[in-house]
Amino acid sequence: TQIISLTNEESNQMTMNTDVNVNGRVYTAPKTCAIVICLDGCEPAYLDVAIGEGLMPTLKRIRAMGSDHLAHSVIPSFTNPNNMSIATGRPPAVHGICGNYLYEPETGEEVMMNDVRFLRAPTVFGGLYNAGAKVAVVTAKDKLRALLGAGLKFDEDRAICFSSEKADQATLAENGIENASAYMDRPVPEVYSADLSEFVFAAGVKLLKTWAPDVMYLSTTDYIQHKFAPDEQGAKDFYAMFDRYLAELDALGAAIVVTADHGMKPKHQADGTPAVIYIQDVLDQWLGEKAARVILPITDPYVVHHGALGSFATAYLPEGCDHGEIIARLTALPEMLSVLSKEEAVAEFELPADRIGDIVMVSTENMTIGTSQHRHDLAALKEPLRSHGGLTEQTVPFIVNRVMDLPNAPQLRNFDAFYYALQAAAQ
Ligand code: ZN
Ligand code: ZN
């Protein structure tokens, strides 16, 4: 009988069966699939409202029976820095991705930071894959896919990584799956839609049922959260939809961490127009036209969400300018919550010193930072602005469907998600 039970045990083993060190953290070998779900822009209030209205019975049960915590995101509270922190288990100082955008003073060029060459640390996915794990990563927007998939190899049927945005373009060689749209029997959703995120959840359920990964990361888009406040119907529908998929993943026995890359706050005036301080215009007045260079790392090609307006900015100051005086004058502006020197920001927010400017600015809860007024095309903004990037969007949910002994924010970070998901999966 001993031999039979051993054989059964072996047949139930995951393909990864040793603990693995990635970026100095030890990830436990899972006994069941470990899933992290990153709900983009999930301010905790979205869950509270939806649960309060009876729309999320599964998450309500998981909160009561498992572990219900709050964690802190990394600053800037933007999508890419936080997704890459979750993917590497470390802050931007380690992995290098501190925004969507980077200014290279040597060349005077602004470049997108979504290329793998900007990534300075291996991902947990790559580390676990190398230790034998079967890894699945599904993201809503394709802008993150290459970064998340760095270090995965697609020639052994042990890795799948695709975006719902380009699901139909997935290939075995590049994504570990041929035409994910056909696999899902679902059309590629519109890029600005709740469907783009639903596709991610649906793919997670199908992959868990048919492909049995050891580790899975599901990362959505915050289109809905930019558009709707927690008490609006569009938001409620989204979370009710998510809860149905969460129920399926939970019922299949996976260990699940639900967290977010950042929160989301209203950033508009009473009349619905965006609340913005155009800080390039301010610095032009103080220092002369274009003497300083303001960089908004939220800037990306998907401007319908936020008009490139968030609560975090960095600026390169001209030679010979008194940084202390500029910081003092900026700090005195009522729109600013925190203005730090590069050195302070590197220490406080664990940012890569060579990829931020001379100063870092964070605006108040209902305020955003723009460059120059004429450079922002706000015509695309159809709803009163909701956005993120600052300290007021740093608190995010951290919910596990297992009983665990976890710290709370500020000790608990969203990028602890895989560390605890794998511990939960080892129970
Ligand atoms: Zn986001
Ligand atoms: Zn966003």
Short mmCIF file of C-alpha atoms and ligand atoms in Angstrom, two decimals:
data_model
loop_
_atom_site.label_atom_id
_atom_site.label_comp_id
_atom_site.label_asym_id
_atom_site.label_seq_id
_atom_site.Cartn_x
_atom_site.Cartn_y
_atom_site.Cartn_z
CA THR A 1 0.00 0.00 0.00
CA GLN A 2 2.92 2.26 0.71
CA ILE A 3 4.13 2.01 -2.86
CA ILE A 4 0.68 2.76 -4.24
CA SER A 5 0.29 5.80 -2.02
CA LEU A 6 3.74 7.03 -3.04
CA THR A 7 2.81 6.60 -6.67
CA ASN A 8 -0.39 8.56 -6.14
CA GLU A 9 1.53 11.29 -4.40
CA GLU A 10 3.98 11.48 -7.25
CA SER A 11 1.23 11.67 -9.82
CA ASN A 12 -0.27 14.60 -7.91
CA GLN A 13 3.01 16.46 -7.72
CA MET A 14 3.39 19.72 -9.52
CA THR A 15 6.16 19.92 -12.09
CA MET A 16 8.05 22.29 -9.77
CA ASN A 17 9.04 20.46 -6.60
CA THR A 18 11.88 22.44 -5.04
CA ASP A 19 11.93 25.84 -3.38
CA VAL A 20 13.37 28.53 -5.66
CA ASN A 21 15.30 31.71 -4.93
CA VAL A 22 14.41 34.62 -7.20
CA ASN A 23 15.85 38.08 -6.53
CA GLY A 24 16.77 37.03 -3.00
CA ARG A 25 13.35 35.69 -1.99
CA VAL A 26 12.57 32.01 -1.59
CA TYR A 27 9.44 30.78 -3.34
CA THR A 28 7.93 27.57 -1.96
CA ALA A 29 7.16 24.60 -4.20
CA PRO A 30 3.36 24.56 -4.66
CA LYS A 31 1.07 21.56 -4.10
CA THR A 32 -1.73 23.18 -6.10
CA CYS A 33 -1.86 25.98 -8.65
CA ALA A 34 -0.80 29.35 -7.20
CA ILE A 35 -2.70 32.23 -8.83
CA VAL A 36 -2.20 35.96 -8.45
CA ILE A 37 -4.96 38.16 -9.84
CA CYS A 38 -4.01 41.81 -10.31
CA LEU A 39 -7.19 43.84 -10.61
CA ASP A 40 -5.94 46.97 -12.34
CA GLY A 41 -6.97 50.14 -10.51
CA CYS A 42 -8.90 48.27 -7.80
CA GLU A 43 -9.34 50.87 -5.11
CA PRO A 44 -10.54 48.87 -2.06
CA ALA A 45 -13.88 50.74 -2.15
CA TYR A 46 -14.86 48.87 -5.35
CA LEU A 47 -14.86 45.58 -3.47
CA ASP A 48 -16.55 47.03 -0.37
CA VAL A 49 -19.42 48.49 -2.41
CA ALA A 50 -19.91 45.40 -4.59
CA ILE A 51 -19.79 43.05 -1.59
CA GLY A 52 -22.12 45.36 0.35
CA GLU A 53 -24.66 45.06 -2.44
CA GLY A 54 -24.43 41.28 -2.54
CA LEU A 55 -22.72 41.21 -5.95
CA MET A 56 -19.60 39.30 -4.88
CA PRO A 57 -20.70 36.27 -2.83
CA THR A 58 -17.48 34.38 -3.51
CA LEU A 59 -15.12 37.18 -2.52
CA LYS A 60 -17.28 37.87 0.54
CA ARG A 61 -16.87 34.24 1.63
CA ILE A 62 -13.13 34.26 0.86
CA ARG A 63 -12.66 37.43 2.91
CA ALA A 64 -14.45 35.82 5.85
CA MET A 65 -12.85 32.36 5.60
CA GLY A 66 -9.39 33.25 4.25
CA SER A 67 -7.10 36.26 4.77
CA ASP A 68 -8.33 39.81 4.17
CA HIS A 69 -5.65 42.51 4.19
CA LEU A 70 -4.60 45.81 2.69
CA ALA A 71 -1.19 46.25 1.06
CA HIS A 72 0.80 49.14 -0.38
CA SER A 73 1.66 49.47 -4.03
CA VAL A 74 4.93 50.91 -5.28
CA ILE A 75 5.18 54.60 -6.13
CA PRO A 76 4.53 55.79 -8.77
CA SER A 77 1.19 54.01 -8.41
CA PHE A 78 1.10 53.21 -12.11
CA THR A 79 0.44 49.97 -13.94
CA ASN A 80 3.82 48.93 -15.33
CA PRO A 81 5.99 49.62 -12.26
CA ASN A 82 3.55 47.68 -10.08
CA ASN A 83 2.99 44.80 -12.49
CA MET A 84 6.75 44.39 -12.79
CA SER A 85 7.13 44.56 -9.01
CA ILE A 86 4.52 41.82 -8.64
CA ALA A 87 6.30 39.85 -11.39
CA THR A 88 9.75 40.19 -9.79
CA GLY A 89 8.79 40.40 -6.10
CA ARG A 90 10.87 43.56 -5.78
CA PRO A 91 10.54 47.38 -6.05
CA PRO A 92 11.52 49.44 -9.13
CA ALA A 93 15.04 50.06 -7.74
CA VAL A 94 15.66 46.36 -8.47
CA HIS A 95 13.73 45.76 -11.70
CA GLY A 96 14.20 49.22 -13.24
CA ILE A 97 10.66 49.81 -14.59
CA CYS A 98 9.52 53.02 -12.91
CA GLY A 99 6.97 54.25 -15.45
CA ASN A 100 5.76 53.89 -19.01
CA TYR A 101 8.16 56.56 -20.10
CA LEU A 102 11.80 57.38 -19.65
CA TYR A 103 13.80 60.50 -20.47
CA GLU A 104 17.39 60.01 -21.53
CA PRO A 105 19.22 63.29 -20.79
CA GLU A 106 22.20 62.14 -22.89
CA THR A 107 20.13 61.89 -26.06
CA GLY A 108 17.34 64.31 -25.11
CA GLU A 109 14.87 61.61 -26.10
CA GLU A 110 11.77 60.31 -24.38
CA VAL A 111 11.40 56.58 -24.88
CA MET A 112 8.76 54.00 -23.97
CA MET A 113 9.97 51.73 -21.17
CA ASN A 114 7.95 48.69 -22.22
CA ASP A 115 10.87 46.99 -23.93
CA VAL A 116 12.53 44.01 -22.24
CA ARG A 117 15.94 45.72 -22.48
CA PHE A 118 14.85 48.07 -19.67
CA LEU A 119 14.13 45.18 -17.28
CA ARG A 120 17.00 44.71 -14.80
CA ALA A 121 15.88 41.66 -12.82
CA PRO A 122 14.57 38.19 -13.63
CA THR A 123 10.87 37.61 -13.07
CA VAL A 124 9.45 35.10 -10.59
CA PHE A 125 7.89 33.44 -13.65
CA GLY A 126 11.28 32.94 -15.29
CA GLY A 127 12.83 31.68 -12.05
CA LEU A 128 10.06 29.19 -11.38
CA TYR A 129 10.04 28.10 -15.01
CA ASN A 130 13.75 27.32 -14.81
CA ALA A 131 13.02 25.24 -11.71
CA GLY A 132 10.59 23.13 -13.70
CA ALA A 133 7.30 24.97 -13.14
CA LYS A 134 4.49 25.26 -15.66
CA VAL A 135 3.73 28.98 -15.92
CA ALA A 136 0.77 30.85 -17.41
CA VAL A 137 0.57 34.64 -17.74
CA VAL A 138 -2.44 36.41 -19.23
CA THR A 139 -2.60 40.20 -19.41
CA ALA A 140 -5.29 42.45 -20.85
CA LYS A 141 -3.10 44.95 -22.69
CA ASP A 142 -0.28 43.83 -24.92
CA LYS A 143 2.00 46.63 -23.62
CA LEU A 144 2.87 44.46 -20.61
CA ARG A 145 3.13 41.09 -22.28
CA ALA A 146 6.76 41.20 -23.39
CA LEU A 147 7.97 42.42 -19.99
CA LEU A 148 5.93 39.81 -18.10
CA GLY A 149 7.06 37.04 -20.45
CA ALA A 150 10.77 37.84 -20.15
CA GLY A 151 12.71 34.69 -19.28
CA LEU A 152 10.00 32.24 -20.33
CA LYS A 153 10.73 29.70 -23.05
CA PHE A 154 7.93 28.49 -25.24
CA ASP A 155 9.35 25.32 -26.78
CA GLU A 156 8.47 22.76 -24.07
CA ASP A 157 4.75 23.39 -23.50
CA ARG A 158 5.55 24.67 -19.99
CA ALA A 159 4.94 28.38 -20.55
CA ILE A 160 2.02 30.39 -21.94
CA CYS A 161 2.02 34.19 -22.06
CA PHE A 162 -0.40 36.26 -24.11
CA SER A 163 -2.59 39.37 -24.01
CA SER A 164 -6.31 39.47 -24.66
CA GLU A 165 -5.68 42.56 -26.80
CA LYS A 166 -3.69 40.46 -29.31
CA ALA A 167 -5.05 37.02 -28.44
CA ASP A 168 -5.64 36.14 -32.11
CA GLN A 169 -2.01 36.91 -32.96
CA ALA A 170 -0.58 34.51 -30.38
CA THR A 171 1.81 31.90 -31.77
CA LEU A 172 3.37 28.78 -30.29
CA ALA A 173 6.85 30.25 -30.76
CA GLU A 174 6.16 33.64 -29.15
CA ASN A 175 3.36 32.89 -26.68
CA GLY A 176 3.32 29.12 -26.12
CA ILE A 177 -0.19 28.95 -27.57
CA GLU A 178 -1.49 29.23 -31.10
CA ASN A 179 -4.30 31.78 -31.55
CA ALA A 180 -5.60 32.20 -28.01
CA SER A 181 -8.82 33.68 -29.39
CA ALA A 182 -9.59 30.38 -31.13
CA TYR A 183 -8.52 28.39 -28.03
CA MET A 184 -10.96 30.47 -25.96
CA ASP A 185 -13.60 30.40 -28.70
CA ARG A 186 -14.03 34.14 -28.04
CA PRO A 187 -13.44 37.08 -30.36
CA VAL A 188 -10.67 39.56 -29.50
CA PRO A 189 -12.36 42.23 -27.35
CA GLU A 190 -12.27 45.97 -27.97
CA VAL A 191 -9.24 47.55 -26.27
CA TYR A 192 -11.50 49.98 -24.40
CA SER A 193 -13.93 47.55 -22.81
CA ALA A 194 -14.70 45.44 -19.75
CA ASP A 195 -14.50 42.45 -22.10
CA LEU A 196 -10.72 42.86 -22.36
CA SER A 197 -10.44 41.99 -18.65
CA GLU A 198 -13.18 39.35 -18.77
CA PHE A 199 -11.17 37.58 -21.46
CA VAL A 200 -8.27 37.37 -18.96
CA PHE A 201 -10.46 35.76 -16.28
CA ALA A 202 -12.06 33.36 -18.76
CA ALA A 203 -8.61 32.36 -20.03
CA GLY A 204 -7.50 31.75 -16.45
CA VAL A 205 -10.37 29.34 -15.83
CA LYS A 206 -9.84 27.49 -19.12
CA LEU A 207 -6.06 27.21 -18.64
CA LEU A 208 -6.53 25.91 -15.09
CA LYS A 209 -9.00 23.27 -16.32
CA THR A 210 -7.19 22.17 -19.47
CA TRP A 211 -3.51 22.97 -19.01
CA ALA A 212 -2.95 22.73 -15.21
CA PRO A 213 -0.27 25.36 -14.60
CA ASP A 214 1.72 25.42 -11.33
CA VAL A 215 1.72 29.20 -11.30
CA MET A 216 -0.57 31.66 -13.04
CA TYR A 217 -0.72 35.46 -13.25
CA LEU A 218 -3.87 37.22 -14.42
CA SER A 219 -3.59 40.99 -14.94
CA THR A 220 -6.51 43.14 -16.09
CA THR A 221 -6.91 46.71 -17.40
CA ASP A 222 -8.33 49.69 -15.47
CA TYR A 223 -10.59 51.01 -18.24
CA ILE A 224 -13.67 50.44 -16.06
CA GLN A 225 -12.06 51.95 -12.94
CA HIS A 226 -11.02 55.12 -14.81
CA LYS A 227 -14.57 55.40 -16.12
CA PHE A 228 -16.75 54.47 -13.14
CA ALA A 229 -16.73 55.24 -9.41
CA PRO A 230 -17.40 52.29 -7.06
CA ASP A 231 -21.14 53.07 -6.73
CA GLU A 232 -21.76 53.32 -10.49
CA GLN A 233 -23.43 50.48 -12.37
CA GLY A 234 -20.50 49.91 -14.77
CA ALA A 235 -18.22 49.18 -11.82
CA LYS A 236 -20.74 46.95 -10.07
CA ASP A 237 -21.26 44.90 -13.23
CA PHE A 238 -17.50 44.45 -13.58
CA TYR A 239 -16.99 43.13 -10.05
CA ALA A 240 -20.06 40.87 -10.22
CA MET A 241 -18.58 39.43 -13.44
CA PHE A 242 -15.18 38.94 -11.78
CA ASP A 243 -16.77 37.15 -8.84
CA ARG A 244 -18.27 34.49 -11.12
CA TYR A 245 -14.81 33.62 -12.51
CA LEU A 246 -13.25 33.80 -9.05
CA ALA A 247 -15.82 31.22 -7.90
CA GLU A 248 -14.67 28.82 -10.64
CA LEU A 249 -10.96 29.28 -9.91
CA ASP A 250 -11.59 28.80 -6.19
CA ALA A 251 -13.72 25.70 -6.76
CA LEU A 252 -10.90 24.13 -8.80
CA GLY A 253 -8.70 24.18 -5.68
CA ALA A 254 -6.22 26.89 -6.63
CA ALA A 255 -4.53 29.05 -3.98
CA ILE A 256 -5.46 32.61 -4.99
CA VAL A 257 -4.18 36.06 -4.06
CA VAL A 258 -6.38 38.95 -5.23
CA THR A 259 -4.56 42.27 -5.25
CA ALA A 260 -4.18 45.40 -7.39
CA ASP A 261 -1.44 47.41 -9.05
CA HIS A 262 -2.83 50.65 -7.57
CA GLY A 263 -6.04 52.34 -6.44
CA MET A 264 -8.06 55.03 -8.24
CA LYS A 265 -9.38 58.42 -7.13
CA PRO A 266 -11.60 61.14 -8.60
CA LYS A 267 -9.39 63.90 -10.04
CA HIS A 268 -11.89 66.44 -11.31
CA GLN A 269 -13.56 69.69 -10.35
CA ALA A 270 -17.19 70.05 -9.33
CA ASP A 271 -18.13 70.88 -12.94
CA GLY A 272 -16.55 67.66 -14.20
CA THR A 273 -13.47 69.22 -15.81
CA PRO A 274 -10.10 67.63 -14.93
CA ALA A 275 -8.24 68.96 -11.88
CA VAL A 276 -4.75 69.67 -13.22
CA ILE A 277 -1.72 71.70 -12.31
CA TYR A 278 0.34 72.26 -15.47
CA ILE A 279 3.74 72.09 -13.89
CA GLN A 280 5.82 72.63 -17.04
CA ASP A 281 4.05 76.00 -17.41
CA VAL A 282 4.85 76.80 -13.75
CA LEU A 283 8.53 75.89 -14.14
CA ASP A 284 8.72 77.81 -17.45
CA GLN A 285 7.55 80.90 -15.58
CA TRP A 286 10.07 80.44 -12.81
CA LEU A 287 13.11 79.25 -14.78
CA GLY A 288 12.49 80.33 -18.37
CA GLU A 289 10.90 78.56 -21.33
CA LYS A 290 11.84 74.85 -21.47
CA ALA A 291 14.72 75.28 -19.00
CA ALA A 292 13.28 72.44 -16.93
CA ARG A 293 11.88 69.24 -18.42
CA VAL A 294 8.80 67.68 -16.87
CA ILE A 295 8.24 63.96 -17.51
CA LEU A 296 4.89 62.26 -16.90
CA PRO A 297 5.63 58.55 -16.64
CA ILE A 298 1.89 57.69 -17.00
CA THR A 299 2.01 58.77 -20.66
CA ASP A 300 1.17 55.89 -22.96
CA PRO A 301 -0.66 55.30 -26.22
CA TYR A 302 -3.94 54.50 -24.42
CA VAL A 303 -4.88 58.13 -23.59
CA VAL A 304 -8.65 57.64 -23.58
CA HIS A 305 -8.32 56.36 -19.98
CA HIS A 306 -6.69 59.34 -18.39
CA GLY A 307 -5.52 61.97 -20.92
CA ALA A 308 -1.96 61.29 -19.68
CA LEU A 309 -2.93 62.89 -16.35
CA GLY A 310 -1.86 61.23 -13.10
CA SER A 311 -0.62 62.30 -9.68
CA PHE A 312 3.10 61.68 -10.17
CA ALA A 313 5.68 63.58 -12.19
CA THR A 314 9.41 63.99 -12.29
CA ALA A 315 11.44 66.92 -13.64
CA TYR A 316 14.96 67.52 -14.87
CA LEU A 317 16.17 70.95 -13.72
CA PRO A 318 18.66 73.21 -15.56
CA GLU A 319 22.33 73.39 -14.59
CA GLY A 320 23.07 75.72 -11.73
CA CYS A 321 19.49 75.93 -10.51
CA ASP A 322 18.98 75.75 -6.74
CA HIS A 323 17.07 72.46 -6.29
CA GLY A 324 16.26 73.23 -2.66
CA GLU A 325 14.59 76.51 -3.59
CA ILE A 326 12.54 74.93 -6.39
CA ILE A 327 11.46 72.10 -4.08
CA ALA A 328 10.42 74.64 -1.42
CA ARG A 329 8.40 76.69 -3.92
CA LEU A 330 6.72 73.56 -5.36
CA THR A 331 5.98 72.24 -1.87
CA ALA A 332 4.19 75.50 -1.07
CA LEU A 333 1.72 74.92 -3.92
CA PRO A 334 -1.62 73.64 -2.52
CA GLU A 335 -1.84 71.11 -5.38
CA MET A 336 1.28 69.28 -4.16
CA LEU A 337 1.23 66.55 -1.52
CA SER A 338 4.94 65.75 -1.60
CA VAL A 339 7.93 67.12 -3.50
CA LEU A 340 11.22 65.29 -3.06
CA SER A 341 14.76 65.51 -4.32
CA LYS A 342 15.99 62.60 -6.43
CA GLU A 343 17.94 61.23 -3.45
CA GLU A 344 14.90 61.42 -1.16
CA ALA A 345 12.64 59.81 -3.77
CA VAL A 346 15.13 56.99 -4.41
CA ALA A 347 15.25 56.25 -0.67
CA GLU A 348 11.56 56.72 0.04
CA PHE A 349 10.04 55.01 -3.02
CA GLU A 350 12.87 52.58 -3.91
CA LEU A 351 13.27 53.99 -7.43
CA PRO A 352 16.17 53.58 -9.86
CA ALA A 353 18.20 56.82 -9.53
CA ASP A 354 19.25 56.89 -13.18
CA ARG A 355 15.68 56.77 -14.47
CA ILE A 356 14.07 59.64 -12.59
CA GLY A 357 14.69 63.38 -12.80
CA ASP A 358 16.20 65.80 -10.27
CA ILE A 359 12.93 66.12 -8.40
CA VAL A 360 9.81 64.00 -7.89
CA MET A 361 6.35 65.53 -7.44
CA VAL A 362 3.22 63.88 -6.04
CA SER A 363 -0.07 65.79 -6.16
CA THR A 364 -2.94 65.70 -3.68
CA GLU A 365 -5.80 63.19 -3.71
CA ASN A 366 -8.07 64.95 -6.19
CA MET A 367 -5.40 66.66 -8.29
CA THR A 368 -3.27 65.63 -11.26
CA ILE A 369 -0.02 66.94 -12.71
CA GLY A 370 0.22 67.92 -16.38
CA THR A 371 3.07 69.27 -18.49
CA SER A 372 1.93 72.30 -20.52
CA GLN A 373 -1.73 72.98 -21.01
CA HIS A 374 -1.49 72.93 -24.82
CA ARG A 375 0.17 69.48 -24.80
CA HIS A 376 -2.81 67.68 -23.22
CA ASP A 377 -5.64 66.78 -25.54
CA LEU A 378 -8.47 66.34 -23.09
CA ALA A 379 -11.13 65.97 -25.78
CA ALA A 380 -10.83 62.19 -25.52
CA LEU A 381 -11.89 62.25 -21.86
CA LYS A 382 -15.58 61.42 -21.93
CA GLU A 383 -16.14 61.14 -18.17
CA PRO A 384 -15.00 63.23 -15.20
CA LEU A 385 -11.33 62.31 -14.69
CA ARG A 386 -10.43 59.45 -12.33
CA SER A 387 -6.76 58.56 -12.12
CA HIS A 388 -3.81 57.43 -10.01
CA GLY A 389 -0.04 57.64 -9.65
CA GLY A 390 0.30 59.19 -6.21
CA LEU A 391 0.42 58.25 -2.56
CA THR A 392 -3.36 58.50 -2.26
CA GLU A 393 -3.75 55.50 -4.60
CA GLN A 394 -1.20 53.33 -2.82
CA THR A 395 -3.58 51.24 -0.71
CA VAL A 396 -4.80 48.09 -2.45
CA PRO A 397 -6.61 44.89 -1.45
CA PHE A 398 -4.59 41.79 -0.60
CA ILE A 399 -6.96 38.85 -0.17
CA VAL A 400 -5.99 35.17 0.00
CA ASN A 401 -8.39 32.23 -0.17
CA ARG A 402 -6.42 30.45 2.57
CA VAL A 403 -5.91 31.26 6.24
CA MET A 404 -2.49 32.88 6.51
CA ASP A 405 -0.54 34.92 9.02
CA LEU A 406 0.20 38.10 7.04
CA PRO A 407 1.40 41.56 8.01
CA ASN A 408 -0.66 44.59 7.00
CA ALA A 409 0.21 47.72 5.01
CA PRO A 410 2.65 49.39 5.01
CA GLN A 411 4.73 46.22 5.60
CA LEU A 412 2.61 44.15 3.26
CA ARG A 413 3.25 45.08 -0.37
CA ASN A 414 1.31 44.08 -3.47
CA PHE A 415 4.59 42.65 -4.80
CA ASP A 416 4.56 40.06 -1.99
CA ALA A 417 1.70 38.43 -3.90
CA PHE A 418 3.58 35.47 -5.42
CA TYR A 419 5.58 34.90 -2.25
CA TYR A 420 2.37 34.36 -0.30
CA ALA A 421 0.44 32.72 -3.15
CA LEU A 422 3.10 29.99 -3.33
CA GLN A 423 3.09 29.60 0.47
CA ALA A 424 -0.70 29.28 0.33
CA ALA A 425 -0.38 26.72 -2.49
CA ALA A 426 2.08 24.71 -0.37
CA GLN A 427 -0.38 24.33 2.54
ZN ZN B 1 -3.05 50.13 -13.51
ZN ZN B 2 -4.74 53.69 -15.21
#
